Short mmCIF file of C-alpha atoms and ligand atoms in Angstrom, two decimals:
data_model
loop_
_atom_site.label_atom_id
_atom_site.label_comp_id
_atom_site.label_asym_id
_atom_site.label_seq_id
_atom_site.Cartn_x
_atom_site.Cartn_y
_atom_site.Cartn_z
CA MET O 98 40.01 70.53 169.82
CA LYS O 99 36.28 71.24 169.92
CA HIS O 100 34.56 73.30 167.23
CA LYS O 101 31.16 74.92 167.74
CA ILE O 102 29.03 74.90 164.61
CA ALA O 103 25.73 76.73 164.20
CA VAL O 104 23.45 74.44 162.21
CA LEU O 105 20.53 76.09 160.43
CA ALA O 106 18.86 73.42 158.33
CA GLY O 107 16.03 75.65 157.06
CA ASP O 108 13.28 74.43 154.74
CA GLY O 109 12.49 71.95 151.97
CA ILE O 110 15.37 69.52 151.40
CA GLY O 111 17.45 71.48 153.96
CA PRO O 112 16.80 69.28 157.03
CA GLU O 113 17.15 65.88 155.29
CA VAL O 114 20.31 66.92 153.46
CA MET O 115 21.78 68.48 156.59
CA ASP O 116 21.17 65.42 158.78
CA ALA O 117 22.75 63.07 156.25
CA SER O 118 25.73 65.40 155.66
CA LEU O 119 26.55 65.91 159.34
CA LYS O 120 27.33 62.19 159.52
CA VAL O 121 30.20 62.88 157.12
CA LEU O 122 31.49 65.62 159.41
CA ASP O 123 31.15 63.31 162.43
CA ARG O 124 33.19 60.71 160.62
CA ALA O 125 35.86 63.24 159.58
CA ALA O 126 36.06 64.56 163.15
CA GLU O 127 36.52 61.04 164.49
CA SER O 128 39.18 60.21 161.90
CA PHE O 129 41.18 63.40 162.32
CA GLY O 130 40.93 63.76 166.09
CA PHE O 131 38.72 66.77 166.66
CA SER O 132 35.22 67.14 168.02
CA VAL O 133 32.22 69.20 166.96
CA GLU O 134 29.33 70.60 168.91
CA TYR O 135 26.23 71.40 166.87
CA ARG O 136 24.08 74.32 168.00
CA ARG O 137 20.83 74.11 166.08
CA ALA O 138 18.86 77.23 165.20
CA LEU O 139 15.80 78.11 163.17
CA ILE O 140 15.80 80.11 159.94
CA GLY O 141 13.43 80.68 157.03
CA GLY O 142 9.93 79.24 156.80
CA ALA O 143 10.58 76.88 159.72
CA ALA O 144 11.37 79.91 161.90
CA ILE O 145 8.28 81.80 160.66
CA ASP O 146 6.10 78.82 161.58
CA GLU O 147 7.60 78.43 165.06
CA ARG O 148 8.64 81.94 166.08
CA GLY O 149 6.73 84.24 163.73
CA ARG O 150 9.82 85.60 161.95
CA ALA O 151 12.38 84.27 159.51
CA LEU O 152 15.44 85.12 161.57
CA PRO O 153 14.75 85.13 165.31
CA GLU O 154 17.21 86.95 167.60
CA GLU O 155 18.16 83.67 169.26
CA SER O 156 19.31 82.28 165.89
CA ILE O 157 21.55 85.30 165.35
CA ASP O 158 22.96 84.86 168.87
CA ILE O 159 23.67 81.19 168.21
CA CYS O 160 25.48 82.04 164.95
CA ARG O 161 27.58 84.67 166.69
CA SER O 162 28.51 82.23 169.46
CA CYS O 163 29.93 79.65 167.03
CA ASP O 164 33.10 79.15 164.99
CA ALA O 165 31.15 78.75 161.75
CA VAL O 166 27.61 78.72 160.39
CA LEU O 167 26.32 75.82 158.33
CA LEU O 168 23.11 76.53 156.45
CA GLY O 169 20.76 74.25 154.49
CA SER O 170 18.35 76.22 152.33
CA VAL O 171 15.30 78.38 152.87
CA GLY O 172 11.97 79.13 151.22
CA GLY O 173 9.11 77.29 149.61
CA PRO O 174 5.59 77.75 148.25
CA LYS O 175 4.07 77.80 151.75
CA TRP O 176 5.62 81.21 152.44
CA ASP O 177 5.55 82.69 148.92
CA LYS O 178 2.41 84.73 149.60
CA LEU O 179 3.98 86.69 152.45
CA PRO O 180 5.08 90.26 151.71
CA ALA O 181 8.56 90.20 150.13
CA ASP O 182 10.25 91.70 153.19
CA GLN O 183 8.94 88.91 155.46
CA ARG O 184 9.73 85.96 153.22
CA PRO O 185 12.34 83.35 154.19
CA GLU O 186 14.84 84.40 151.50
CA ARG O 187 14.92 88.10 152.30
CA ALA O 188 14.01 88.21 156.00
CA GLY O 189 15.96 85.02 156.76
CA LEU O 190 18.93 84.42 154.52
CA LEU O 191 19.69 87.95 153.30
CA ALA O 192 19.22 89.27 156.83
CA LEU O 193 21.66 86.68 158.21
CA ARG O 194 24.24 87.54 155.53
CA LYS O 195 23.92 91.17 156.60
CA GLU O 196 24.16 90.35 160.32
CA LEU O 197 27.40 88.48 159.70
CA SER O 198 28.75 91.31 157.44
CA LEU O 199 29.71 88.80 154.78
CA TYR O 200 31.97 90.35 152.15
CA ALA O 201 33.26 87.53 149.96
CA ASN O 202 31.32 84.78 148.24
CA LEU O 203 33.29 81.71 147.17
CA ARG O 204 31.81 79.35 144.62
CA PRO O 205 33.97 76.43 143.59
CA VAL O 206 32.95 74.47 140.52
CA ARG O 207 34.36 71.12 139.48
CA VAL O 208 33.38 68.96 136.59
CA TYR O 209 34.04 65.46 137.92
CA PRO O 210 35.56 63.34 135.13
CA ALA O 211 33.45 60.29 136.09
CA ILE O 212 30.20 62.16 135.39
CA ARG O 213 31.30 64.71 132.85
CA GLU O 214 28.64 63.47 130.44
CA LEU O 215 26.20 65.51 132.58
CA SER O 216 27.83 68.78 131.60
CA PRO O 217 25.98 70.76 128.94
CA LEU O 218 29.37 71.33 127.29
CA LYS O 219 30.82 68.99 124.69
CA ASN O 220 33.39 66.57 126.13
CA GLU O 221 36.21 68.07 124.04
CA LEU O 222 35.71 71.42 125.84
CA LEU O 223 36.24 69.68 129.18
CA GLU O 224 39.58 68.06 128.29
CA GLY O 225 42.16 68.71 130.98
CA GLY O 226 39.48 69.12 133.65
CA VAL O 227 37.49 72.01 135.08
CA ASP O 228 38.18 73.10 138.64
CA LEU O 229 37.61 76.80 139.23
CA LEU O 230 36.71 79.08 142.10
CA THR O 231 34.84 82.36 141.71
CA VAL O 232 35.54 84.92 144.42
CA ARG O 233 32.82 87.55 144.30
CA GLU O 234 32.83 90.81 146.25
CA LEU O 235 29.59 90.76 148.19
CA SER O 236 29.24 93.96 150.19
CA SER O 237 29.61 96.79 147.69
CA GLY O 238 29.30 97.68 144.00
CA ILE O 239 26.16 98.44 142.05
CA TYR O 240 23.76 96.54 144.34
CA PHE O 241 24.50 98.82 147.29
CA SER O 242 26.05 102.12 146.13
CA GLU O 243 24.13 105.37 146.33
CA PRO O 244 22.61 107.24 144.65
CA LYS O 245 20.08 104.86 143.16
CA ALA O 246 16.44 105.59 142.35
CA HIS O 247 13.66 105.06 139.91
CA ASN O 248 10.64 107.08 138.85
CA SER O 249 8.36 107.03 135.83
CA ASP O 250 11.03 108.68 133.65
CA GLU O 251 14.26 107.09 134.70
CA GLY O 252 15.96 104.48 136.81
CA TYR O 253 19.59 104.55 137.81
CA ASP O 254 22.16 102.82 139.99
CA THR O 255 25.68 103.70 140.98
CA MET O 256 28.64 101.36 140.71
CA ARG O 257 31.13 102.54 143.29
CA TYR O 258 34.16 100.73 144.63
CA ARG O 259 36.51 102.06 147.27
CA ARG O 260 40.13 101.02 147.45
CA PRO O 261 39.98 99.22 150.86
CA THR O 262 37.02 97.13 149.70
CA VAL O 263 38.90 96.00 146.60
CA GLN O 264 42.08 95.45 148.59
CA ARG O 265 40.28 93.15 151.06
CA ILE O 266 38.63 90.97 148.42
CA ALA O 267 41.80 90.89 146.30
CA GLU O 268 43.86 89.69 149.28
CA THR O 269 41.25 86.98 149.94
CA ALA O 270 41.45 85.83 146.32
CA PHE O 271 45.26 85.87 146.18
CA ASP O 272 45.44 83.88 149.44
CA LEU O 273 43.08 81.30 147.95
CA ALA O 274 44.98 81.15 144.66
CA ARG O 275 48.13 80.45 146.65
CA GLN O 276 46.44 77.41 148.21
CA ARG O 277 45.29 76.18 144.79
CA ARG O 278 47.13 76.24 141.44
CA GLY O 279 48.51 79.76 141.84
CA ARG O 280 46.60 81.47 139.01
CA LEU O 281 44.28 84.44 139.41
CA THR O 282 42.06 86.01 136.76
CA SER O 283 40.72 89.41 137.80
CA VAL O 284 37.57 90.23 135.85
CA ASP O 285 36.46 93.82 135.25
CA LYS O 286 35.29 96.21 132.55
CA SER O 287 38.06 98.78 132.82
CA ASN O 288 37.79 99.75 129.15
CA VAL O 289 34.46 101.44 130.01
CA LEU O 290 33.93 101.78 133.78
CA TYR O 291 35.85 104.03 136.18
CA SER O 292 35.04 101.72 139.10
CA SER O 293 36.81 98.99 137.12
CA ILE O 294 39.87 101.19 136.56
CA LEU O 295 40.21 101.53 140.33
CA TRP O 296 39.56 97.79 140.66
CA ARG O 297 42.38 96.93 138.24
CA GLU O 298 44.87 99.40 139.76
CA THR O 299 44.18 98.05 143.25
CA VAL O 300 44.45 94.39 142.21
CA GLU O 301 47.80 95.19 140.53
CA GLU O 302 49.00 96.82 143.74
CA VAL O 303 47.95 93.86 145.90
CA SER O 304 49.61 91.45 143.45
CA ARG O 305 53.04 92.86 144.38
CA ASN O 306 52.72 91.02 147.71
CA TYR O 307 51.99 87.76 145.90
CA PRO O 308 54.86 87.24 143.41
CA ASP O 309 54.13 83.49 143.47
CA VAL O 310 50.61 84.00 142.06
CA GLU O 311 50.24 84.54 138.32
CA LEU O 312 47.80 87.39 137.68
CA GLU O 313 45.89 88.13 134.49
CA HIS O 314 43.15 90.69 133.85
CA MET O 315 40.16 89.92 131.68
CA TYR O 316 37.14 91.94 130.56
CA VAL O 317 33.88 90.49 131.80
CA ASP O 318 32.45 89.93 128.30
CA ASN O 319 35.47 87.85 127.36
CA ALA O 320 35.32 85.99 130.72
CA ALA O 321 31.70 85.01 130.02
CA MET O 322 32.79 83.58 126.67
CA GLN O 323 35.92 81.82 128.00
CA MET O 324 33.79 80.15 130.69
CA ILE O 325 32.06 78.24 127.88
CA ILE O 326 34.77 77.73 125.28
CA ASN O 327 37.70 77.06 127.63
CA PRO O 328 36.58 76.69 131.29
CA GLY O 329 39.69 74.64 132.15
CA ARG O 330 41.87 77.77 131.77
CA PHE O 331 40.55 79.24 135.04
CA ASP O 332 41.83 78.64 138.55
CA VAL O 333 40.61 81.54 140.74
CA ILE O 334 38.37 84.23 139.28
CA LEU O 335 38.25 87.46 141.26
CA THR O 336 35.43 89.86 140.50
CA GLY O 337 32.94 92.43 141.76
CA ASN O 338 29.41 91.94 142.97
CA LEU O 339 27.44 92.26 139.73
CA PHE O 340 29.89 90.44 137.44
CA GLY O 341 30.38 87.76 140.09
CA ASP O 342 26.66 87.19 140.43
CA ILE O 343 26.39 86.46 136.73
CA LEU O 344 29.66 84.59 136.19
CA SER O 345 29.21 82.33 139.22
CA ASP O 346 25.79 81.27 137.96
CA GLU O 347 27.22 80.68 134.51
CA SER O 348 29.94 78.48 136.04
CA ALA O 349 27.28 76.66 138.09
CA ALA O 350 25.85 75.25 134.87
CA LEU O 351 29.10 73.46 133.98
CA PRO O 352 28.90 70.34 136.21
CA GLY O 353 25.33 69.56 135.17
CA SER O 354 23.54 69.63 138.55
CA LEU O 355 22.92 72.20 141.26
CA GLY O 356 23.29 69.35 143.73
CA LEU O 357 27.08 69.46 143.31
CA LEU O 358 27.66 73.10 144.15
CA PRO O 359 28.80 74.27 147.57
CA SER O 360 29.54 77.84 148.61
CA ALA O 361 31.17 79.82 151.36
CA SER O 362 30.65 83.43 152.33
CA LEU O 363 33.37 85.02 154.40
CA GLY O 364 32.83 87.60 157.10
CA PRO O 365 35.07 89.33 159.61
CA LYS O 366 34.24 86.68 162.23
CA GLN O 367 31.94 83.79 161.33
CA HIS O 368 31.86 82.45 157.79
CA LEU O 369 28.70 80.95 156.33
CA TYR O 370 28.65 77.68 154.36
CA GLU O 371 25.71 76.55 152.26
CA PRO O 372 24.75 74.71 149.07
CA SER O 373 24.31 77.04 146.09
CA GLY O 374 20.89 75.60 145.24
CA GLY O 375 17.57 76.32 146.90
CA SER O 376 15.17 74.30 149.02
CA ALA O 377 13.98 72.18 146.06
CA PRO O 378 10.34 71.87 147.22
CA ASP O 379 9.62 69.57 144.25
CA ILE O 380 11.68 66.78 145.82
CA ALA O 381 11.59 67.71 149.52
CA GLY O 382 10.76 64.93 151.98
CA LYS O 383 11.37 62.16 149.44
CA GLY O 384 14.91 61.32 150.53
CA VAL O 385 16.24 61.71 146.99
CA ALA O 386 18.05 65.08 147.13
CA ASN O 387 21.75 65.17 146.42
CA PRO O 388 23.67 65.87 149.65
CA LEU O 389 27.02 66.49 147.92
CA ALA O 390 26.67 70.30 147.78
CA GLN O 391 26.09 70.32 151.55
CA ILE O 392 28.92 67.84 152.15
CA LEU O 393 31.30 69.92 150.03
CA SER O 394 30.20 73.02 151.98
CA ILE O 395 31.26 71.15 155.12
CA ALA O 396 34.64 70.45 153.50
CA MET O 397 35.01 74.18 152.80
CA MET O 398 34.13 74.89 156.42
CA CYS O 399 36.84 72.47 157.60
CA ASP O 400 39.25 74.22 155.23
CA TYR O 401 38.51 77.91 155.93
CA SER O 402 36.96 78.10 159.42
CA LEU O 403 38.11 75.11 161.43
CA GLU O 404 41.69 74.92 160.15
CA GLN O 405 41.14 71.19 159.66
CA LYS O 406 42.85 71.08 156.27
CA GLU O 407 43.47 67.34 156.26
CA ALA O 408 39.84 66.62 157.07
CA ALA O 409 38.82 68.97 154.24
CA ARG O 410 41.08 67.18 151.76
CA ALA O 411 39.77 63.81 152.92
CA ILE O 412 36.16 64.92 152.33
CA TYR O 413 36.95 66.29 148.85
CA ARG O 414 38.67 63.00 147.97
CA ALA O 415 35.85 60.92 149.48
CA VAL O 416 33.28 62.76 147.37
CA GLU O 417 35.34 62.16 144.25
CA ARG O 418 35.75 58.46 145.02
CA SER O 419 32.08 57.87 145.77
CA ILE O 420 31.22 59.56 142.46
CA GLU O 421 33.73 57.31 140.71
CA LYS O 422 32.05 54.31 142.32
CA ARG O 423 28.80 55.69 140.94
CA VAL O 424 26.95 56.05 144.23
CA LEU O 425 24.83 58.80 142.72
CA SER O 426 21.56 60.54 143.49
CA ALA O 427 18.94 60.83 140.76
CA ASP O 428 20.04 64.27 139.54
CA LEU O 429 23.45 62.80 138.58
CA LEU O 430 22.12 59.83 136.65
CA ARG O 431 20.87 59.53 133.11
CA ARG O 432 20.11 55.84 133.63
CA GLY O 433 20.60 53.18 136.29
CA LYS O 434 19.60 53.01 139.92
CA ALA O 435 19.77 56.16 141.97
CA SER O 436 20.96 56.18 145.58
CA SER O 437 19.05 57.98 148.33
CA THR O 438 20.31 61.07 150.16
CA GLU O 439 21.28 58.86 153.10
CA LYS O 440 23.09 56.29 150.96
CA VAL O 441 25.14 58.91 149.12
CA ALA O 442 26.22 60.52 152.40
CA GLU O 443 27.00 57.12 153.93
CA ALA O 444 29.15 56.21 150.93
CA VAL O 445 31.13 59.44 151.29
CA ALA O 446 31.56 58.89 155.04
CA LEU O 447 32.85 55.37 154.39
CA GLU O 448 35.51 56.69 151.99
CA ILE O 449 37.03 58.91 154.68
P1 NAD W 233 16.06 75.20 143.63
O1 NAD W 233 17.53 75.38 143.60
O2 NAD W 233 15.47 74.89 144.94
O3 NAD W 233 15.64 74.03 142.61
C1 NAD W 233 15.91 74.08 141.22
C2 NAD W 233 15.95 72.64 140.66
O4 NAD W 233 17.15 72.01 141.10
C3 NAD W 233 14.78 71.80 141.16
O5 NAD W 233 14.37 70.93 140.14
C4 NAD W 233 15.39 70.99 142.30
O6 NAD W 233 14.77 69.75 142.52
C5 NAD W 233 16.84 70.84 141.83
N1 NAD W 233 17.76 70.74 142.98
C6 NAD W 233 18.20 71.74 143.78
N2 NAD W 233 18.99 71.27 144.73
C7 NAD W 233 19.06 69.94 144.54
C8 NAD W 233 19.72 68.86 145.21
N3 NAD W 233 20.49 69.07 146.28
N4 NAD W 233 19.55 67.61 144.74
C9 NAD W 233 18.80 67.36 143.66
N5 NAD W 233 18.15 68.33 142.97
C10 NAD W 233 18.28 69.59 143.41
O7 NAD W 233 15.44 76.53 143.01
P2 NAD W 233 13.92 77.01 142.93
O8 NAD W 233 13.03 75.84 142.64
O9 NAD W 233 13.94 78.15 142.03
O10 NAD W 233 13.59 77.55 144.38
C11 NAD W 233 12.91 76.79 145.39
C12 NAD W 233 12.87 77.60 146.67
O11 NAD W 233 14.22 77.77 147.16
C13 NAD W 233 12.30 79.00 146.48
O12 NAD W 233 11.53 79.31 147.61
C14 NAD W 233 13.54 79.87 146.41
O13 NAD W 233 13.30 81.18 146.80
C15 NAD W 233 14.45 79.16 147.38
N6 NAD W 233 15.90 79.40 147.18
C16 NAD W 233 16.65 79.38 148.30
C17 NAD W 233 18.02 79.52 148.18
C18 NAD W 233 18.85 79.43 149.42
O14 NAD W 233 18.35 79.01 150.45
N7 NAD W 233 20.12 79.77 149.35
C19 NAD W 233 18.62 79.68 146.92
C20 NAD W 233 17.80 79.66 145.80
C21 NAD W 233 16.43 79.50 145.94
#
């Protein structure tokens, strides 16, 4: 079986982290009997420098021709002075997300027991482990609904959800909960917002097709608090665009480094996989960036796009074991000798 992967390394630490991480995918492919073809494409500042725009047509075509899109990160000080609508983040990444009609953002967060001292939370709050997945609706809600406007007297936005949009994201979240520990927390604000009343009704309706998944509803203010005082209680969190934006960033603080956080964004055809962090210009080119977020994004890609579930599980386990053996990049160490980007990726590959 051959899988075609669009590889868009981007800017800053993107290329070095991508190159190291693809060795893990090569190793997984070899071990589990499939092959991968990488189709490289430009995005972000690198694309502006070479082609004059952050998302050239040929990059979009390459993404559309592949089974999945693997992205590094975009942006950096070199392009910060460009007008906002030409910058790598908006004209590159946001434009690509739009081109692929991505509707669900998945952000898994694990606090690895071997490095839980990095978490800003007290150890006693991490007892029992933290392993949660936020499923955020990405295409609708207050960021996109009309009317919205601002003038010197007022500014307003509209939070609108339609039933099919909620149904689609709810089904995605229930399917994922089924593959995990079977618990789903739907987060809304239905004591105040009509859009949340529709959200809750629709999630209830969808839940009838998933009797094996335990559903609870939670108000977003309580969810924000529970994330800190009892993060281990969550399995899958399902929520809208605005609440998901905030809650997924709150959850991202739990493991103690951005370098551990992968993400997936699902679309009707190609899904996009990328680290949650940015291009880290402060450490770019030094070979010290943590590749684990990119490697875990590859594991998610094996899981959700390539149907290579065993390879995905092997990568998750390999990451855990290399952390236990303390092959760690500088962001995961309080003291001791840090391993380079290459060394961390090599250690993970060897564990597969
Ligand atoms: P950032 O995520 O790049 O960096 C924040 C801090 O985390 C830095 O100290 C950085 O060194 C560290 N960090 C991030 N990833 C790391 C890794 N893998 N290993 C070790 N340390 C890591 O955020 P920023 O500094 O605010 O933004 C830098 C650039 O990235 C900006 O141009 C921004 O617009 C862009 N950005 C891109 C994306 C994306 O491509 N998805 C996301 C966020 C920011």
